[in-house]
XYZ file of C-alpha atoms in Angstrom:
429
model
C 0.000 0.000 0.000
C 1.136 3.569 -0.686
C 2.157 5.238 2.558
C 4.923 7.785 1.797
C 3.379 10.967 0.459
C 5.636 13.384 -1.388
C 4.626 17.050 -1.760
C 5.508 18.640 -5.100
C 5.587 22.219 -6.346
C 4.049 22.273 -9.811
C 6.625 23.950 -12.079
C 5.715 27.127 -13.952
C 6.420 27.202 -17.708
C 8.509 30.232 -18.635
C 8.375 29.880 -22.422
C 6.310 28.354 -25.201
C 6.660 24.600 -25.585
C 8.299 22.651 -28.371
C 8.085 19.245 -26.760
C 8.001 15.581 -27.718
C 6.757 13.055 -25.138
C 7.044 9.279 -25.450
C 4.016 8.055 -23.491
C 4.146 4.639 -21.753
C 1.787 1.817 -22.691
C -1.958 1.864 -22.145
C -3.000 0.750 -18.676
C -6.356 -0.467 -19.984
C -4.798 -2.548 -22.745
C -1.924 -3.810 -20.578
C -4.149 -5.130 -17.789
C -6.642 -6.689 -20.202
C -3.818 -8.326 -22.142
C -2.308 -9.690 -18.919
C -5.602 -11.306 -17.887
C -6.202 -12.805 -21.334
C -2.631 -14.122 -21.548
C -2.938 -15.729 -18.111
C -6.125 -17.524 -19.238
C -4.943 -18.463 -22.733
C -3.957 -21.786 -24.243
C -0.221 -21.063 -24.482
C 2.562 -18.584 -23.682
C 2.356 -14.981 -24.895
C 4.754 -12.040 -25.199
C 3.440 -8.517 -24.586
C 5.545 -5.676 -25.999
C 5.130 -2.080 -24.881
C 3.453 -3.165 -21.646
C 3.005 -0.470 -19.014
C 5.237 -0.637 -15.953
C 3.284 1.072 -13.166
C 1.701 0.358 -9.817
C -1.581 -0.780 -11.405
C 0.072 -3.152 -13.869
C 2.444 -4.468 -11.188
C -0.516 -5.254 -8.940
C -2.244 -7.035 -11.834
C 0.853 -9.119 -12.588
C 1.351 -9.970 -8.917
C -2.275 -11.046 -8.533
C -2.169 -13.230 -11.636
C 1.052 -14.841 -10.380
C -0.708 -15.688 -7.122
C -3.486 -17.242 -9.205
C -1.021 -19.507 -11.038
C 0.385 -17.600 -14.046
C 4.113 -17.216 -14.661
C 4.843 -13.602 -15.674
C 8.432 -12.553 -16.290
C 10.053 -9.445 -17.828
C 12.165 -10.188 -20.913
C 13.069 -6.617 -21.857
C 12.556 -2.966 -20.857
C 8.853 -3.054 -21.778
C 8.300 -6.686 -22.761
C 6.936 -9.494 -20.629
C 6.333 -13.210 -21.179
C 3.211 -14.777 -19.739
C 2.797 -18.525 -19.266
C -0.822 -19.300 -18.346
C -1.864 -21.183 -15.265
C -4.520 -21.364 -12.550
C -3.934 -22.164 -8.882
C -5.432 -21.237 -5.544
C -3.422 -18.378 -3.972
C -1.769 -18.938 -0.610
C -2.253 -15.355 0.575
C -4.501 -12.350 -0.046
C -4.438 -10.568 -3.398
C -3.467 -6.912 -3.069
C -5.586 -4.603 -5.253
C -4.180 -1.243 -4.208
C -6.522 1.373 -5.633
C -6.665 -0.226 -9.094
C -10.180 -0.641 -10.463
C -9.097 -3.193 -13.058
C -7.408 -5.351 -10.416
C -10.241 -5.311 -7.878
C -12.822 -5.989 -10.632
C -11.032 -8.284 -13.105
C -9.188 -10.620 -10.747
C -12.185 -11.863 -8.711
C -13.610 -13.261 -11.952
C -10.318 -15.064 -12.615
C -10.304 -16.327 -9.013
C -13.821 -17.707 -9.547
C -12.236 -20.262 -11.912
C -10.199 -21.680 -9.011
C -12.247 -23.734 -6.510
C -11.859 -22.587 -2.937
C -11.372 -19.309 -1.074
C -9.464 -16.218 -2.260
C -9.014 -13.093 -0.143
C -8.849 -9.583 -1.693
C -7.486 -6.510 0.088
C -6.573 -2.973 -0.994
C -5.660 0.574 -0.027
C -7.748 2.364 2.571
C -9.513 4.391 -0.157
C -10.286 1.219 -2.139
C -13.206 0.349 0.143
C -15.056 3.317 -1.371
C -14.709 2.114 -4.963
C -17.748 0.156 -6.222
C -17.236 -3.518 -7.078
C -20.616 -4.942 -6.005
C -22.050 -5.582 -9.493
C -19.121 -7.839 -10.432
C -19.525 -9.834 -7.233
C -23.290 -9.939 -7.767
C -22.666 -11.375 -11.232
C -20.343 -14.008 -9.784
C -23.010 -14.822 -7.195
C -25.388 -15.635 -10.045
C -22.748 -18.135 -11.234
C -22.587 -19.830 -7.826
C -19.738 -17.904 -6.173
C -20.129 -16.784 -2.553
C -18.645 -13.546 -1.179
C -18.702 -12.154 2.353
C -18.807 -8.455 1.399
C -19.476 -6.230 -1.597
C -16.606 -3.872 -0.698
C -12.903 -4.388 -0.204
C -11.668 -6.260 1.711
C -13.665 -9.413 0.912
C -13.293 -13.165 0.556
C -14.580 -15.149 -2.398
C -15.516 -18.844 -2.293
C -15.654 -20.450 -5.732
C -17.506 -23.721 -6.328
C -16.020 -26.685 -8.128
C -18.003 -25.781 -11.234
C -19.524 -22.428 -12.131
C -23.153 -22.203 -13.168
C -24.707 -19.900 -15.713
C -24.809 -18.728 -18.358
C -27.459 -16.024 -17.646
C -26.131 -13.057 -15.664
C -27.761 -9.640 -15.226
C -26.001 -6.757 -13.462
C -26.242 -2.980 -13.152
C -23.059 -1.550 -14.664
C -24.070 2.125 -14.600
C -21.244 2.944 -12.170
C -18.454 1.468 -14.322
C -18.064 -0.284 -17.666
C -15.328 -2.346 -15.990
C -18.026 -4.550 -14.423
C -19.009 -5.748 -17.912
C -15.412 -6.102 -19.085
C -14.488 -8.086 -15.969
C -17.107 -10.754 -16.672
C -16.444 -10.841 -20.420
C -12.661 -11.298 -20.153
C -12.850 -14.697 -18.462
C -16.250 -15.809 -19.781
C -14.929 -18.174 -22.466
C -13.414 -20.218 -19.612
C -16.798 -20.572 -17.861
C -18.292 -24.064 -18.426
C -21.334 -22.559 -20.170
C -19.851 -19.252 -21.270
C -21.960 -16.227 -20.399
C -25.192 -14.550 -21.448
C -24.650 -11.130 -19.892
C -27.069 -8.222 -19.640
C -26.783 -4.738 -18.221
C -29.951 -3.502 -16.539
C -29.862 0.047 -15.261
C -29.019 3.614 -16.266
C -26.876 4.443 -19.276
C -23.565 2.578 -19.526
C -20.513 4.832 -19.081
C -17.247 4.525 -21.012
C -18.700 2.186 -23.647
C -15.473 2.352 -25.736
C -13.728 0.392 -22.986
C -16.207 -2.455 -23.483
C -15.513 -2.272 -27.218
C -11.796 -2.541 -26.382
C -12.462 -5.681 -24.336
C -14.508 -7.264 -27.120
C -11.871 -6.414 -29.744
C -9.068 -7.928 -27.659
C -11.136 -11.080 -27.105
C -11.819 -11.319 -30.846
C -8.077 -11.032 -31.556
C -7.661 -14.178 -29.437
C -10.411 -16.171 -31.119
C -13.248 -15.409 -28.706
C -16.432 -14.126 -30.340
C -18.628 -11.780 -28.355
C -22.109 -11.639 -29.872
C -23.981 -8.429 -29.079
C -27.129 -8.416 -31.198
C -28.868 -5.785 -29.069
C -27.749 -2.961 -26.767
C -26.504 -3.968 -23.317
C -26.447 -7.686 -24.128
C -23.355 -9.839 -24.709
C -23.078 -13.592 -25.319
C -19.831 -15.595 -25.204
C -19.678 -19.327 -25.872
C -17.264 -21.517 -23.897
C -13.970 -22.285 -25.597
C -10.255 -21.555 -25.619
C -8.631 -18.152 -25.431
C -5.815 -18.413 -27.949
C -2.361 -17.162 -27.013
C -1.332 -13.994 -28.829
C 1.889 -12.007 -28.918
C 0.628 -8.439 -28.698
C 1.906 -4.863 -28.892
C 0.400 -2.407 -26.404
C -0.436 1.088 -27.672
C 0.693 4.220 -25.812
C -1.822 5.306 -23.175
C -3.815 8.014 -24.934
C -5.547 9.159 -21.737
C -2.160 9.733 -20.134
C -1.073 11.494 -23.322
C -3.877 14.031 -22.813
C -2.151 15.791 -19.905
C 0.959 16.447 -22.019
C -1.028 17.554 -25.056
C -3.104 19.858 -22.847
C 0.112 21.582 -21.755
C 0.351 23.092 -25.248
C -3.163 24.510 -24.854
C -2.170 26.267 -21.630
C 1.399 27.390 -22.369
C 1.341 27.771 -26.129
C 3.655 26.219 -28.679
C 3.403 22.547 -29.535
C 3.577 19.077 -28.012
C 4.067 15.926 -30.082
C 3.259 12.361 -29.021
C 4.826 9.682 -31.281
C 3.409 6.227 -32.090
C -0.155 7.556 -32.071
C -2.351 4.710 -33.407
C -4.227 5.433 -36.633
C -7.245 3.558 -35.274
C -7.666 2.861 -31.584
C -10.307 1.548 -29.221
C -8.880 3.790 -26.480
C -11.364 6.491 -25.462
C -8.461 8.848 -24.763
C -8.050 9.308 -28.500
C -11.009 11.687 -28.325
C -8.926 14.317 -26.546
C -7.533 15.662 -29.812
C -11.059 16.616 -30.900
C -11.664 18.322 -27.564
C -8.394 20.225 -27.953
C -9.490 21.439 -31.390
C -12.739 22.726 -29.921
C -10.737 24.661 -27.341
C -8.636 26.381 -30.006
C -5.792 23.999 -30.841
C -4.510 22.934 -34.234
C -3.988 19.180 -34.589
C -1.689 17.556 -37.122
C -0.763 13.950 -37.857
C 2.663 13.302 -39.390
C 4.578 10.009 -39.662
C 2.554 8.272 -36.962
C 2.764 11.165 -34.489
C 0.120 13.615 -33.318
C 1.007 17.252 -32.612
C -1.139 19.817 -30.831
C -0.253 23.468 -31.395
C -1.925 26.369 -29.593
C -1.596 30.014 -28.572
C -1.666 29.424 -24.819
C -4.370 30.002 -22.221
C -5.146 33.483 -23.590
C -6.468 31.849 -26.759
C -8.459 29.081 -25.067
C -12.128 28.732 -25.946
C -14.661 27.502 -23.363
C -16.710 24.466 -24.261
C -19.785 22.441 -23.410
C -18.840 18.768 -23.641
C -20.352 15.385 -22.805
C -17.559 13.148 -21.463
C -19.760 10.133 -20.703
C -17.653 7.891 -22.955
C -14.315 9.416 -21.906
C -14.832 10.342 -18.264
C -11.156 9.711 -17.396
C -10.427 12.965 -19.233
C -12.573 15.026 -16.840
C -9.777 16.340 -14.564
C -7.577 17.405 -17.497
C -10.461 19.035 -19.374
C -11.709 20.763 -16.214
C -8.279 22.158 -15.361
C -7.832 23.464 -18.905
C -11.338 24.959 -19.006
C -10.615 26.889 -15.782
C -8.134 29.010 -17.716
C -10.461 29.807 -20.624
C -12.437 33.043 -20.456
C -16.107 32.100 -20.557
C -18.529 29.483 -19.315
C -17.655 25.781 -19.729
C -19.767 22.794 -18.849
C -18.763 19.135 -18.454
C -21.686 16.704 -18.611
C -22.386 12.961 -18.447
C -19.863 12.029 -15.753
C -21.934 11.412 -12.617
C -20.298 7.983 -12.307
C -16.822 9.441 -11.599
C -17.939 9.981 -8.027
C -16.899 6.322 -7.624
C -13.441 6.576 -9.188
C -10.205 6.730 -7.167
C -11.960 9.504 -5.280
C -15.217 11.384 -5.788
C -13.685 13.327 -8.643
C -16.519 15.824 -8.967
C -16.313 16.802 -5.305
C -12.512 16.809 -5.361
C -12.316 18.991 -8.466
C -14.877 21.445 -7.118
C -13.041 21.763 -3.798
C -9.478 21.996 -5.094
C -10.223 24.301 -8.020
C -12.362 26.626 -5.897
C -9.443 26.821 -3.472
C -7.401 28.415 -6.280
C -10.072 30.983 -7.043
C -11.982 29.131 -9.764
C -15.706 29.826 -9.993
C -16.969 26.245 -10.195
C -20.100 24.319 -9.253
C -20.971 20.645 -9.224
C -24.085 19.630 -11.141
C -26.024 16.364 -11.060
C -23.760 14.879 -13.753
C -20.723 17.110 -14.043
C -19.269 20.572 -13.520
C -20.097 24.175 -14.418
C -17.015 26.390 -14.704
C -16.988 30.164 -15.135
C -13.495 30.825 -16.454
C -11.830 34.235 -16.088
C -8.290 33.393 -17.226
C -5.135 32.331 -15.416
C -4.383 35.877 -14.254
C -7.501 35.838 -12.068
C -6.400 32.726 -10.153
C -3.851 32.213 -7.387
C -1.611 29.511 -6.011
C -2.219 27.353 -2.978
C -2.378 23.795 -1.697
C -3.845 21.290 -4.147
C -5.020 17.972 -2.740
C -4.535 14.966 -5.006
C -6.873 12.676 -3.013
C -4.591 9.693 -3.848
C -5.760 10.138 -7.463
C -3.316 10.316 -10.381
C -5.786 12.242 -12.565
C -6.176 14.909 -9.874
C -2.385 15.272 -9.818
C -2.433 15.778 -13.586
C -4.983 18.581 -13.165
C -2.818 20.299 -10.546
C 0.297 20.010 -12.706
C -1.505 21.629 -15.638
C -2.667 24.598 -13.586
C 0.845 25.067 -12.237
C 2.084 25.775 -15.758
C 0.327 29.170 -15.674
C -0.172 29.900 -11.952
C 2.620 30.415 -9.434
C 2.701 28.567 -6.137
C 0.543 25.474 -6.689
C 1.634 22.836 -4.183
C 0.404 19.269 -4.749
C 0.188 17.310 -1.512
C 1.331 13.992 -3.031
C 2.915 13.439 -6.443
C 3.578 9.739 -5.709
C -0.027 8.908 -6.665
C 1.002 9.343 -10.330
C 2.894 6.033 -10.015
C -0.482 4.365 -10.526
C -0.049 4.759 -14.296
C 3.132 6.863 -14.846
C 5.882 6.326 -12.252
C 8.191 8.748 -14.099
C 5.592 11.511 -14.453
C 7.462 14.222 -12.459
C 10.585 13.819 -14.599
C 8.594 13.576 -17.832
C 6.787 16.794 -16.867
C 10.014 18.614 -16.053
C 11.593 17.454 -19.318
C 8.618 18.725 -21.333
C 8.700 22.166 -19.741
C 12.459 22.538 -20.141
C 12.477 21.459 -23.789
C 12.793 24.379 -26.205
């Protein structure tokens, strides 16, 4: 568990940017690929895999459940599948993918598995996944971390109905392992609108790449037949949601930021940030597999009204950028991010207001009355153990003196080298 907090003064940018940032691999793709490789019918090699706290926790949990996962290069790992009952508790940290994906894997191993996590993890919703496993015959003693799971000798099914309105990861969790269920799965979502649907599309595409067909002949309904998950050597794309914070720096400071190896077609929702940046006044160009965002700086920012229901992970970056635009901005469709690493709507309202931002929570997002960076002031900025909150604070520090983040170590969740990467970007001319 993370215990050593490290305060950090967000550096101010003194000149326009001319930066190039190599972004580490996608967390979403890395952790899905790890689960699929551990359940496959042979060894796999994953290139470009993310090395972070979340991915390390996923690898450690899968090792406890019987897989052999070994690094074979700077960003390459070899996975030999296997299933076994763990001898100790599985540590989830604050990682949503770990606390939601691994119980479904553990359900394939008869007997008891214990799951624990960070103190804040008990506030993250996981109940719908455990409810779905209960419909397959699995018993759990709690619907919050920590909990113990007792798997039967043979899972039932295939009909499962859950409410996944709080996170698309509940659907992905059940789909990833469903081909290994004796009867597959016939899965339905029953509830309010599904958030982050592109992440479910990512799961289905990665399953299809490994020979597993997900039939979805109507909205909110997925059917997977039992069968093998074929081993696949895979290349992980850069994390486009993590790329957003660096690209947004160009919007605030002016100049340009380039991210290489940008996929021409991607299932990552983070790819939508370039369109948001254009709406806020940026110019976007694609050259030789790289994307470049060029902008005038915060003085040229345009406010926007945007629905981030599909890409809610971008909310902190978009909110921080919108604070510096002159005019009224609105972020909609993200009520579910109250259950992310922290209640992100409450955290953003509190921390941004503390810097002088005129901001108000709504039922599904944020209203921001922007007056420019020169109307704001420095101060303490709480990260709430949330890497995306830290990204928001770092962005504001580019244009506002004296922003002090209470804990930069939370960025290790997806980018352990973030402070150095940020410093390198600002210093590059």
